[in-house]
Tab-separated table of C-alpha atoms and ligand atoms in Angstrom:
chain	number	residue	atom	x	y	z
A	1	MET	CA	1.053	-14.185	22.359
A	2	LEU	CA	3.971	-13.135	20.187
A	3	ARG	CA	6.729	-10.637	20.759
A	4	VAL	CA	9.912	-9.711	18.974
A	5	ASP	CA	13.281	-8.907	20.528
A	6	ILE	CA	15.681	-7.034	18.264
A	7	ASN	CA	18.275	-6.073	20.884
A	8	ASN	CA	20.828	-8.349	19.287
A	9	ILE	CA	20.916	-6.445	16.008
A	10	PHE	CA	22.363	-3.306	17.585
A	11	PRO	CA	25.980	-4.281	17.567
A	12	PHE	CA	25.486	-4.337	13.769
A	13	VAL	CA	23.164	-1.390	13.068
A	14	GLU	CA	22.745	1.993	14.739
A	15	GLU	CA	19.744	2.461	16.993
A	16	THR	CA	19.113	5.783	15.293
A	17	ALA	CA	18.828	3.990	11.939
A	18	LEU	CA	15.900	2.031	13.321
A	19	LYS	CA	14.052	5.167	14.357
A	20	SER	CA	14.709	6.727	10.974
A	21	MET	CA	12.705	3.921	9.351
A	22	HIS	CA	9.483	5.076	10.985
A	23	ASP	CA	8.084	6.909	7.969
A	24	GLU	CA	8.986	4.147	5.529
A	25	LEU	CA	7.203	1.577	7.654
A	26	ASP	CA	4.237	3.815	8.215
A	27	ARG	CA	3.882	4.428	4.451
A	28	ALA	CA	4.224	0.746	3.595
A	29	HIS	CA	1.755	-0.378	6.267
A	30	ARG	CA	-0.833	2.258	5.332
A	31	SER	CA	-0.439	1.527	1.635
A	32	LEU	CA	-1.140	-2.146	2.288
A	33	GLU	CA	-4.253	-1.267	4.274
A	34	ALA	CA	-5.443	1.283	1.726
A	35	GLY	CA	-4.841	-1.151	-1.131
A	36	ASP	CA	-3.022	1.433	-3.221
A	37	GLY	CA	0.369	-0.296	-3.544
A	38	LEU	CA	1.904	-2.865	-5.877
A	39	GLY	CA	-0.114	-6.064	-6.318
A	40	SER	CA	-3.114	-4.623	-4.488
A	41	ASP	CA	-5.412	-7.138	-6.214
A	42	PHE	CA	-3.995	-9.761	-3.869
A	43	LEU	CA	-4.744	-8.360	-0.437
A	44	GLY	CA	-7.580	-10.690	0.522
A	45	TRP	CA	-5.442	-12.286	3.257
A	46	LEU	CA	-5.130	-8.955	5.110
A	47	ARG	CA	-8.602	-9.035	6.675
A	48	LEU	CA	-9.327	-12.710	6.096
A	49	PRO	CA	-9.258	-13.670	9.818
A	50	SER	CA	-12.414	-11.609	10.378
A	51	GLN	CA	-13.901	-11.664	6.880
A	52	TYR	CA	-13.840	-15.284	5.841
A	53	ASP	CA	-16.810	-17.076	4.314
A	54	ARG	CA	-18.671	-18.546	7.322
A	55	GLU	CA	-20.847	-20.825	5.204
A	56	GLU	CA	-17.820	-22.356	3.526
A	57	PHE	CA	-16.087	-22.672	6.902
A	58	GLN	CA	-18.976	-24.839	8.136
A	59	ARG	CA	-18.793	-26.932	4.958
A	60	ILE	CA	-15.080	-27.459	5.566
A	61	LYS	CA	-15.835	-28.787	9.038
A	62	LYS	CA	-18.632	-30.994	7.699
A	63	SER	CA	-16.427	-32.427	4.963
A	64	ALA	CA	-13.651	-33.045	7.490
A	65	GLU	CA	-16.115	-35.032	9.615
A	66	LYS	CA	-17.184	-37.085	6.602
A	67	ILE	CA	-13.562	-37.814	5.663
A	68	LYS	CA	-12.798	-38.798	9.257
A	69	SER	CA	-15.774	-41.141	9.304
A	70	ASP	CA	-15.295	-42.880	5.942
A	71	SER	CA	-11.539	-42.735	5.303
A	72	GLN	CA	-8.441	-44.116	6.923
A	73	VAL	CA	-6.278	-42.028	4.628
A	74	LEU	CA	-6.548	-38.554	3.110
A	75	VAL	CA	-4.406	-37.855	0.070
A	76	VAL	CA	-3.692	-34.117	-0.193
A	77	ILE	CA	-2.582	-33.103	-3.672
A	78	GLY	CA	-0.909	-29.716	-4.107
A	79	ILE	CA	2.375	-27.854	-4.381
A	80	GLY	CA	3.870	-24.592	-3.104
A	81	GLY	CA	1.227	-22.441	-1.486
A	82	SER	CA	-1.288	-25.225	-2.096
A	83	TYR	CA	0.732	-27.613	0.073
A	84	LEU	CA	3.194	-26.139	2.547
A	85	GLY	CA	0.790	-24.384	4.938
A	86	ALA	CA	-1.320	-27.463	5.643
A	87	ARG	CA	1.718	-29.658	6.127
A	88	ALA	CA	3.358	-27.035	8.358
A	89	ALA	CA	0.257	-26.838	10.548
A	90	ILE	CA	-0.155	-30.593	10.869
A	91	GLU	CA	3.505	-31.163	11.754
A	92	PHE	CA	3.643	-28.182	14.149
A	93	LEU	CA	0.302	-28.683	15.894
A	94	ARG	CA	-0.053	-32.463	15.782
A	95	SER	CA	3.365	-33.994	15.113
A	96	PRO	CA	6.087	-34.428	12.483
A	97	ASN	CA	5.280	-38.132	13.009
A	98	TYR	CA	1.543	-37.535	12.585
A	99	ASN	CA	0.908	-40.672	10.515
A	100	LEU	CA	2.585	-42.837	13.131
A	101	LEU	CA	0.474	-41.555	16.019
A	102	ASP	CA	-2.149	-43.729	17.663
A	103	LYS	CA	-5.089	-41.500	16.664
A	104	ASP	CA	-8.721	-41.367	15.600
A	105	THR	CA	-8.054	-39.237	12.516
A	106	PRO	CA	-6.931	-40.449	9.067
A	107	ASP	CA	-3.330	-40.707	7.959
A	108	ILE	CA	-2.503	-37.840	5.620
A	109	PHE	CA	-0.170	-38.168	2.650
A	110	PHE	CA	0.951	-35.146	0.657
A	111	VAL	CA	1.474	-35.802	-3.040
A	112	GLY	CA	1.723	-33.718	-6.189
A	113	ASN	CA	4.630	-31.766	-4.739
A	114	ASN	CA	7.278	-33.502	-6.862
A	115	LEU	CA	7.638	-35.534	-10.049
A	116	SER	CA	9.192	-38.600	-8.474
A	117	SER	CA	7.855	-41.989	-9.593
A	118	SER	CA	9.205	-43.708	-6.510
A	119	ALA	CA	7.602	-41.184	-4.140
A	120	ILE	CA	4.171	-41.558	-5.703
A	121	SER	CA	4.266	-45.341	-6.001
A	122	GLU	CA	5.376	-45.615	-2.385
A	123	ILE	CA	2.300	-43.679	-1.289
A	124	ILE	CA	0.030	-45.869	-3.391
A	125	ASP	CA	1.579	-48.873	-1.607
A	126	LEU	CA	1.175	-47.218	1.791
A	127	ILE	CA	-2.524	-46.626	1.154
A	128	GLY	CA	-2.897	-50.282	0.280
A	129	ASN	CA	-6.453	-51.508	0.756
A	130	ARG	CA	-7.402	-48.766	3.168
A	131	ASP	CA	-10.352	-46.479	2.478
A	132	PHE	CA	-9.223	-43.089	1.270
A	133	SER	CA	-10.361	-39.669	0.100
A	134	ILE	CA	-8.611	-37.029	-1.973
A	135	ASN	CA	-8.311	-33.289	-1.452
A	136	VAL	CA	-6.917	-31.836	-4.672
A	137	ILE	CA	-5.751	-28.239	-4.250
A	138	SER	CA	-4.696	-25.939	-7.070
A	139	LYS	CA	-5.646	-22.326	-7.572
A	140	SER	CA	-4.766	-22.238	-11.252
A	141	GLY	CA	-5.962	-25.799	-11.693
A	142	THR	CA	-3.244	-26.327	-14.270
A	143	THR	CA	-0.039	-26.825	-12.269
A	144	THR	CA	1.762	-29.834	-13.723
A	145	GLU	CA	2.803	-31.697	-10.558
A	146	PRO	CA	-0.616	-31.775	-8.834
A	147	ALA	CA	-2.429	-32.262	-12.163
A	148	ILE	CA	-0.415	-35.421	-12.883
A	149	ALA	CA	-0.877	-36.683	-9.321
A	150	PHE	CA	-4.613	-36.079	-9.519
A	151	ARG	CA	-4.878	-38.010	-12.764
A	152	ILE	CA	-3.154	-40.959	-11.043
A	153	PHE	CA	-5.140	-40.859	-7.775
A	154	LYS	CA	-8.444	-40.129	-9.505
A	155	LYS	CA	-7.997	-43.347	-11.492
A	156	LEU	CA	-7.102	-45.205	-8.303
A	157	ILE	CA	-10.175	-44.003	-6.433
A	158	GLU	CA	-12.441	-44.680	-9.423
A	159	GLU	CA	-11.144	-48.233	-9.634
A	160	ARG	CA	-11.665	-48.738	-5.902
A	161	TYR	CA	-15.217	-47.385	-5.555
A	162	ASP	CA	-18.332	-47.113	-7.717
A	163	ALA	CA	-18.686	-43.865	-9.650
A	164	GLU	CA	-20.904	-42.101	-7.135
A	165	GLU	CA	-18.881	-43.055	-4.112
A	166	ALA	CA	-15.611	-42.104	-5.842
A	167	ARG	CA	-17.057	-38.673	-6.664
A	168	GLY	CA	-18.123	-38.230	-3.053
A	169	ARG	CA	-14.583	-38.915	-1.880
A	170	ILE	CA	-12.967	-36.180	-3.971
A	171	TYR	CA	-12.769	-32.638	-2.577
A	172	ALA	CA	-11.494	-29.883	-4.863
A	173	THR	CA	-10.045	-26.612	-3.564
A	174	THR	CA	-9.570	-24.237	-6.466
A	175	ASP	CA	-10.495	-20.971	-8.162
A	176	SER	CA	-14.065	-19.712	-7.946
A	177	SER	CA	-14.662	-19.682	-11.682
A	178	LYS	CA	-11.785	-20.740	-13.917
A	179	GLY	CA	-9.141	-23.391	-14.556
A	180	ALA	CA	-9.104	-27.044	-15.543
A	181	LEU	CA	-9.704	-28.257	-11.990
A	182	LYS	CA	-12.694	-25.970	-11.535
A	183	ASN	CA	-14.166	-27.279	-14.799
A	184	LEU	CA	-13.566	-30.871	-13.788
A	185	ALA	CA	-15.032	-30.304	-10.316
A	186	ASP	CA	-18.158	-28.737	-11.823
A	187	THR	CA	-18.542	-31.480	-14.420
A	188	GLU	CA	-18.054	-34.301	-11.924
A	189	GLY	CA	-19.904	-32.608	-9.064
A	190	TYR	CA	-17.085	-32.748	-6.499
A	191	GLU	CA	-17.518	-30.962	-3.189
A	192	SER	CA	-15.597	-27.752	-3.906
A	193	PHE	CA	-13.948	-25.011	-1.892
A	194	VAL	CA	-12.792	-21.663	-3.159
A	195	ILE	CA	-9.397	-20.024	-3.095
A	196	PRO	CA	-10.477	-16.383	-3.257
A	197	ASP	CA	-9.349	-14.450	-6.336
A	198	ASN	CA	-7.586	-11.887	-4.157
A	199	ILE	CA	-5.462	-14.381	-2.213
A	200	GLY	CA	-2.289	-15.755	-3.793
A	201	GLY	CA	-1.089	-19.304	-3.129
A	202	ARG	CA	1.526	-18.523	-0.486
A	203	TYR	CA	-0.927	-16.364	1.493
A	204	SER	CA	-3.694	-18.975	1.377
A	205	VAL	CA	-3.033	-21.150	4.435
A	206	LEU	CA	-6.013	-19.692	6.326
A	207	THR	CA	-8.414	-20.516	3.472
A	208	ALA	CA	-9.803	-23.964	2.637
A	209	VAL	CA	-6.344	-24.712	1.187
A	210	GLY	CA	-4.992	-25.184	4.691
A	211	LEU	CA	-8.157	-25.527	6.731
A	212	LEU	CA	-9.624	-28.723	5.255
A	213	PRO	CA	-6.506	-30.905	5.710
A	214	MET	CA	-5.976	-29.334	9.140
A	215	ALA	CA	-9.548	-30.070	10.244
A	216	VAL	CA	-9.185	-33.669	9.035
A	217	ALA	CA	-6.051	-33.943	11.181
A	218	GLY	CA	-8.101	-32.930	14.218
A	219	ILE	CA	-6.839	-29.358	14.445
A	220	ASP	CA	-9.270	-26.872	16.009
A	221	ILE	CA	-9.686	-24.437	13.117
A	222	ASP	CA	-11.988	-22.147	15.140
A	223	ALA	CA	-9.216	-21.534	17.684
A	224	LEU	CA	-6.746	-21.082	14.852
A	225	MET	CA	-8.838	-18.381	13.144
A	226	ALA	CA	-9.441	-16.719	16.525
A	227	GLY	CA	-5.655	-16.534	17.020
A	228	ALA	CA	-5.201	-15.022	13.561
A	229	GLN	CA	-7.948	-12.481	14.242
A	230	ALA	CA	-6.402	-11.434	17.553
A	231	ALA	CA	-3.079	-11.024	15.745
A	232	MET	CA	-4.717	-8.989	12.984
A	233	GLU	CA	-6.156	-6.587	15.548
A	234	ALA	CA	-2.942	-6.342	17.582
A	235	PHE	CA	-0.676	-5.823	14.560
A	236	ALA	CA	-2.742	-2.986	13.058
A	237	GLN	CA	-0.861	-0.610	15.343
A	238	LYS	CA	1.355	1.905	13.498
A	239	SER	CA	4.362	2.265	15.771
A	240	PHE	CA	7.545	0.534	16.852
A	241	GLU	CA	5.524	-1.061	19.635
A	242	ASN	CA	4.205	-3.351	16.919
A	243	PRO	CA	6.293	-6.579	16.705
A	244	VAL	CA	5.666	-6.628	12.947
A	245	TRP	CA	7.316	-3.232	12.579
A	246	GLN	CA	10.243	-4.332	14.720
A	247	TYR	CA	10.823	-7.419	12.586
A	248	VAL	CA	10.443	-5.608	9.259
A	249	ALA	CA	12.709	-2.754	10.341
A	250	ALA	CA	15.360	-5.071	11.753
A	251	ARG	CA	15.600	-7.366	8.725
A	252	ASN	CA	15.613	-4.492	6.218
A	253	LEU	CA	18.279	-2.578	8.146
A	254	LEU	CA	20.429	-5.681	8.323
A	255	TYR	CA	19.918	-6.255	4.594
A	256	ARG	CA	21.033	-2.703	3.870
A	257	ASN	CA	24.131	-3.463	5.934
A	258	GLY	CA	25.111	-6.430	3.776
A	259	LYS	CA	23.270	-9.188	5.656
A	260	THR	CA	21.650	-10.735	2.616
A	261	ILE	CA	20.743	-14.146	4.057
A	262	GLU	CA	18.148	-14.656	6.789
A	263	ILE	CA	18.287	-17.987	8.565
A	264	LEU	CA	15.108	-18.983	10.365
A	265	ALA	CA	16.112	-21.169	13.284
A	266	ALA	CA	13.935	-23.150	15.666
A	267	TYR	CA	14.629	-25.535	18.514
A	268	GLU	CA	11.503	-27.645	17.990
A	269	PRO	CA	11.673	-30.250	15.180
A	270	SER	CA	7.934	-29.778	14.679
A	271	PHE	CA	8.696	-26.304	13.300
A	272	ARG	CA	10.549	-27.662	10.268
A	273	PHE	CA	7.701	-27.304	7.780
A	274	MET	CA	6.724	-23.950	9.255
A	275	ALA	CA	10.158	-22.854	8.081
A	276	GLU	CA	9.493	-24.354	4.634
A	277	TRP	CA	6.236	-22.393	4.470
A	278	TRP	CA	8.065	-19.215	5.604
A	279	LYS	CA	10.787	-19.727	2.982
A	280	GLN	CA	8.232	-19.807	0.192
A	281	LEU	CA	6.394	-16.808	1.609
A	282	TYR	CA	9.489	-14.633	1.796
A	283	GLY	CA	11.454	-16.065	-1.115
A	284	GLU	CA	8.633	-15.740	-3.626
A	285	SER	CA	7.476	-12.399	-2.275
A	286	GLU	CA	10.811	-10.591	-2.045
A	287	GLY	CA	13.201	-12.314	-4.436
A	288	LYS	CA	12.758	-10.261	-7.587
A	289	ASP	CA	14.123	-7.290	-9.514
A	290	GLY	CA	17.625	-8.363	-8.450
A	291	LYS	CA	16.707	-7.774	-4.807
A	292	GLY	CA	15.629	-9.640	-1.702
A	293	ILE	CA	16.899	-11.360	1.416
A	294	TYR	CA	17.583	-15.053	0.744
A	295	PRO	CA	15.476	-17.093	3.207
A	296	ALA	CA	17.180	-20.158	4.652
A	297	SER	CA	16.356	-22.339	7.635
A	298	VAL	CA	17.963	-24.606	10.203
A	299	ASP	CA	16.676	-27.059	12.808
A	300	PHE	CA	18.531	-26.621	16.071
A	301	THR	CA	20.174	-28.257	17.777
A	302	ALA	CA	20.611	-30.838	14.960
A	303	ASP	CA	21.994	-28.317	12.492
A	304	LEU	CA	24.426	-26.870	15.015
A	305	HIS	CA	26.316	-30.064	14.195
A	306	SER	CA	26.191	-29.458	10.451
A	307	MET	CA	25.645	-25.768	9.688
A	308	GLY	CA	26.905	-24.432	13.034
A	309	GLN	CA	30.481	-24.007	11.826
A	310	TYR	CA	29.457	-21.878	8.851
A	311	ILE	CA	27.087	-19.762	10.880
A	312	GLN	CA	29.762	-19.136	13.504
A	313	GLU	CA	32.701	-18.406	11.213
A	314	GLY	CA	31.719	-18.381	7.538
A	315	MET	CA	30.935	-15.386	5.333
A	316	ARG	CA	29.472	-12.596	7.449
A	317	ASN	CA	26.433	-11.949	5.268
A	318	LEU	CA	24.004	-13.797	7.559
A	319	PHE	CA	21.511	-12.909	10.203
A	320	GLU	CA	19.327	-15.245	12.232
A	321	THR	CA	15.684	-15.065	13.188
A	322	VAL	CA	15.145	-17.482	16.032
A	323	ILE	CA	11.779	-18.909	16.978
A	324	HIS	CA	11.699	-19.229	20.737
A	325	ILE	CA	8.769	-21.171	22.193
A	326	LYS	CA	8.413	-19.792	25.705
A	327	ASN	CA	6.351	-22.639	27.125
A	328	ALA	CA	7.416	-25.601	25.042
A	329	PRO	CA	5.042	-28.525	25.559
A	330	GLY	CA	6.157	-31.890	26.871
A	331	SER	CA	8.391	-32.822	29.738
A	332	VAL	CA	11.255	-35.303	29.938
A	333	VAL	CA	13.310	-35.260	33.096
A	334	ILE	CA	16.891	-36.528	32.988
A	335	GLU	CA	17.470	-39.003	35.783
A	336	ALA	CA	20.562	-39.443	37.945
A	337	ASP	CA	22.693	-42.496	37.194
A	338	GLU	CA	24.639	-44.193	39.935
A	339	ASP	CA	27.706	-44.893	37.789
A	340	ASN	CA	27.626	-41.574	35.888
A	341	ILE	CA	29.920	-43.038	33.218
A	342	ASP	CA	28.539	-40.578	30.660
A	343	GLY	CA	29.267	-37.711	33.076
A	344	LEU	CA	25.754	-36.324	32.747
A	345	ASN	CA	24.778	-36.296	36.408
A	346	PHE	CA	25.184	-32.518	36.459
A	347	LEU	CA	21.900	-32.544	34.502
A	348	ALA	CA	20.088	-34.906	36.859
A	349	GLY	CA	16.611	-33.685	37.718
A	350	LYS	CA	16.600	-31.186	34.862
A	351	ASP	CA	13.903	-31.170	32.200
A	352	LEU	CA	15.058	-31.500	28.582
A	353	ASN	CA	13.196	-28.266	27.839
A	354	PHE	CA	15.575	-26.538	30.279
A	355	VAL	CA	18.585	-27.974	28.437
A	356	ASN	CA	17.083	-26.854	25.112
A	357	GLU	CA	16.602	-23.366	26.546
A	358	GLN	CA	20.274	-23.152	27.553
A	359	ALA	CA	21.256	-24.328	24.057
A	360	PHE	CA	19.148	-21.478	22.656
A	361	ARG	CA	20.707	-18.899	24.984
A	362	GLY	CA	24.270	-20.098	24.524
A	363	THR	CA	23.978	-20.339	20.743
A	364	LEU	CA	22.449	-16.881	20.502
A	365	LEU	CA	25.349	-15.274	22.343
A	366	ALA	CA	27.948	-17.283	20.425
A	367	HIS	CA	26.460	-16.322	17.061
A	368	VAL	CA	26.163	-12.653	17.989
A	369	ASP	CA	29.817	-12.752	19.153
A	370	GLY	CA	30.689	-14.407	15.824
A	371	GLY	CA	29.141	-11.569	13.833
A	372	VAL	CA	25.638	-12.913	13.231
A	373	PRO	CA	22.879	-10.534	14.358
A	374	ASN	CA	19.866	-12.202	15.925
A	375	ILE	CA	16.176	-11.389	15.962
A	376	ILE	CA	14.139	-13.382	18.483
A	377	ILE	CA	10.484	-14.205	17.917
A	378	ASP	CA	8.919	-15.299	21.182
A	379	LEU	CA	5.873	-17.498	20.738
A	380	ASN	CA	3.917	-18.392	23.835
A	381	THR	CA	3.442	-22.072	23.114
A	382	ILE	CA	2.529	-24.551	20.392
A	383	ASP	CA	-1.227	-24.508	19.889
A	384	GLU	CA	-3.837	-23.423	17.344
A	385	GLU	CA	-4.113	-19.862	18.611
A	386	ASN	CA	-0.385	-19.319	18.517
A	387	PHE	CA	-0.271	-20.808	15.033
A	388	GLY	CA	-2.820	-18.181	13.961
A	389	TRP	CA	-0.660	-15.486	15.526
A	390	ILE	CA	2.571	-16.486	13.884
A	391	VAL	CA	1.022	-17.057	10.456
A	392	TYR	CA	-0.593	-13.633	10.446
A	393	PHE	CA	2.574	-12.070	11.843
A	394	PHE	CA	4.725	-13.430	9.015
A	395	GLU	CA	2.165	-12.627	6.312
A	396	LEU	CA	1.733	-9.020	7.377
A	397	ALA	CA	5.469	-8.545	7.887
A	398	CYS	CA	6.081	-9.977	4.423
A	399	GLY	CA	3.653	-7.568	2.764
A	400	ILE	CA	5.089	-4.526	4.560
A	401	SER	CA	8.655	-5.697	4.019
A	402	GLY	CA	8.078	-6.151	0.284
A	403	TYR	CA	6.848	-2.568	0.026
A	404	VAL	CA	9.824	-1.304	2.056
A	405	LEU	CA	12.085	-3.199	-0.350
A	406	GLY	CA	10.266	-1.666	-3.316
A	407	VAL	CA	9.002	-4.877	-4.910
A	408	ASN	CA	5.571	-6.332	-5.603
A	409	PRO	CA	5.292	-8.962	-2.849
A	410	PHE	CA	2.262	-10.599	-4.450
A	411	ASN	CA	3.479	-11.790	-7.837
A	412	GLN	CA	5.920	-14.523	-8.855
A	413	PRO	CA	6.891	-13.939	-12.511
A	414	GLY	CA	10.139	-15.875	-12.102
A	415	VAL	CA	8.386	-19.161	-11.392
A	416	GLU	CA	7.336	-19.411	-15.057
A	417	ALA	CA	10.841	-19.724	-16.532
A	418	TYR	CA	11.487	-23.367	-15.664
A	419	LYS	CA	7.950	-24.349	-16.622
A	420	LYS	CA	8.362	-23.079	-20.201
A	421	ASN	CA	11.538	-25.119	-20.614
A	422	MET	CA	10.006	-28.214	-19.031
A	423	PHE	CA	6.911	-28.000	-21.248
A	424	ALA	CA	9.094	-27.519	-24.332
A	425	LEU	CA	11.229	-30.544	-23.444
A	426	LEU	CA	8.138	-32.631	-22.738
A	427	GLY	CA	6.701	-31.767	-26.158
A	428	LYS	CA	3.662	-29.833	-24.928
A	429	PRO	CA	1.777	-28.391	-27.925
A	430	GLY	CA	2.566	-24.692	-28.414
A	431	PHE	CA	6.178	-24.954	-27.208
A	432	GLU	CA	7.736	-26.340	-30.434
A	433	GLU	CA	9.992	-23.370	-31.194
A	434	GLN	CA	11.358	-23.247	-27.656
A	435	ARG	CA	11.968	-27.002	-27.837
A	436	ASP	CA	14.229	-26.659	-30.904
A	437	ILE	CA	16.252	-23.924	-29.184
A	438	LEU	CA	16.655	-25.963	-25.995
A	439	MET	CA	17.582	-29.166	-27.818
A	440	GLU	CA	20.302	-27.239	-29.608
A	441	ARG	CA	21.636	-25.885	-26.293
A	442	LEU	CA	21.534	-29.285	-24.630
A	443	LYS	CA	23.538	-31.043	-27.378
B	1	LIG	O1	2.418	-18.887	-4.188
B	1	LIG	C1	2.089	-19.330	-5.272
B	1	LIG	O2	1.304	-18.734	-6.023
B	1	LIG	C2	2.619	-20.656	-5.782
B	1	LIG	O3	3.503	-21.243	-4.921
B	1	LIG	C3	1.485	-21.618	-5.986
B	1	LIG	O4	0.846	-21.837	-4.764
B	1	LIG	C4	1.976	-22.934	-6.560
B	1	LIG	O5	2.699	-22.722	-7.730
B	1	LIG	C5	0.820	-23.851	-6.843
B	1	LIG	O6	-0.066	-23.221	-7.711
B	1	LIG	P1	-1.533	-23.717	-7.907
B	1	LIG	O7	-2.239	-23.586	-6.610
B	1	LIG	O8	-2.104	-22.827	-8.963
B	1	LIG	O9	-1.451	-25.144	-8.356
């Protein structure tokens, strides 16, 4: 289902260096499995594909059916790990134009992932008079962006429906026991789903956080979990035969050789939010203690016409990880044209997927020649099972890679810094002293 090709890193690192990483990888992988490493309270994702709560899983499917039957729109409120996975799945597995499709599932709008007045009021306008439900997702239950959005959409839904019906249209995905959202959900009696204590936000896509919006979008979450479980079993192997080991070894060796930026590239526009999800996973997990590979992303071939120049000839601190879909869905054949004024008849009879494939191959060689090592991740096709494979692949690789790097891949202390300043500037009680200091600095 998924394989990794690291042959194009060897002009840049010694093959012997790869072999010498065996013990490091073995230690990191075993430590993750034994739960004796940094952040070991947050390893619930490791065996989740086989150990998830079956009763809750059925409730997710039931709620998705109810939403599909009584709502034309689902508003999904969340940010970071409580947002990106669901959006990535819907865009990758259904379409980046999901809301525009002629379909029998509700439109889905993601809110609470910014503080923009215009963005939120546009979505209120887009909902219009249509029936809608809300899935509010926040592990802490106190994150500012989704909390504000929920206040706004809760009022909207309560104005639209009577109290009981409004309550029945709100689904809360949050902590099992604490936080403002949990308290509100208990008080109001919302249908609630749990983000397990031992699963951090960015590792939560295979919990209700991702699964409820996905199921509403018509994604087969059984097949998705089956894919993740197959990946979990395949990637338990402790050797360089394991694609996870190959990826972790390759990226860490490149990093040690001055390649500090990893660009995730894909040739399918539907992968764009998968890359956003990946950036959070790796950026938040590895970027700490003054260390970490900076995760960036590009959409090819579009970005070959914007970022291509830099990648080919800019600072040589980059490497690329390219997602290659072996059997890309869809088929568009280029037809012959009698006049051939555009000179494209040499492509007549060829499928666009074939052209895309040659773009992938040509770009790969050009970038390697230009000094950019490439790692290829081959994914069989775009479907639920393969989604499960790639999600588990990146999660496991991230955990092992964090340990190889010597950081705690499961915390995010740096995310708090901006919040303190924002709260102080907004006049939140308890931040008065900080506010005076900031006001002085901003003069
Ligand atoms: O990975 C993380 O922990 C974060 O990105 C969180 O998911 C994000 O900050 C949202 O947090 P919460 O779910 O508590 O609202």
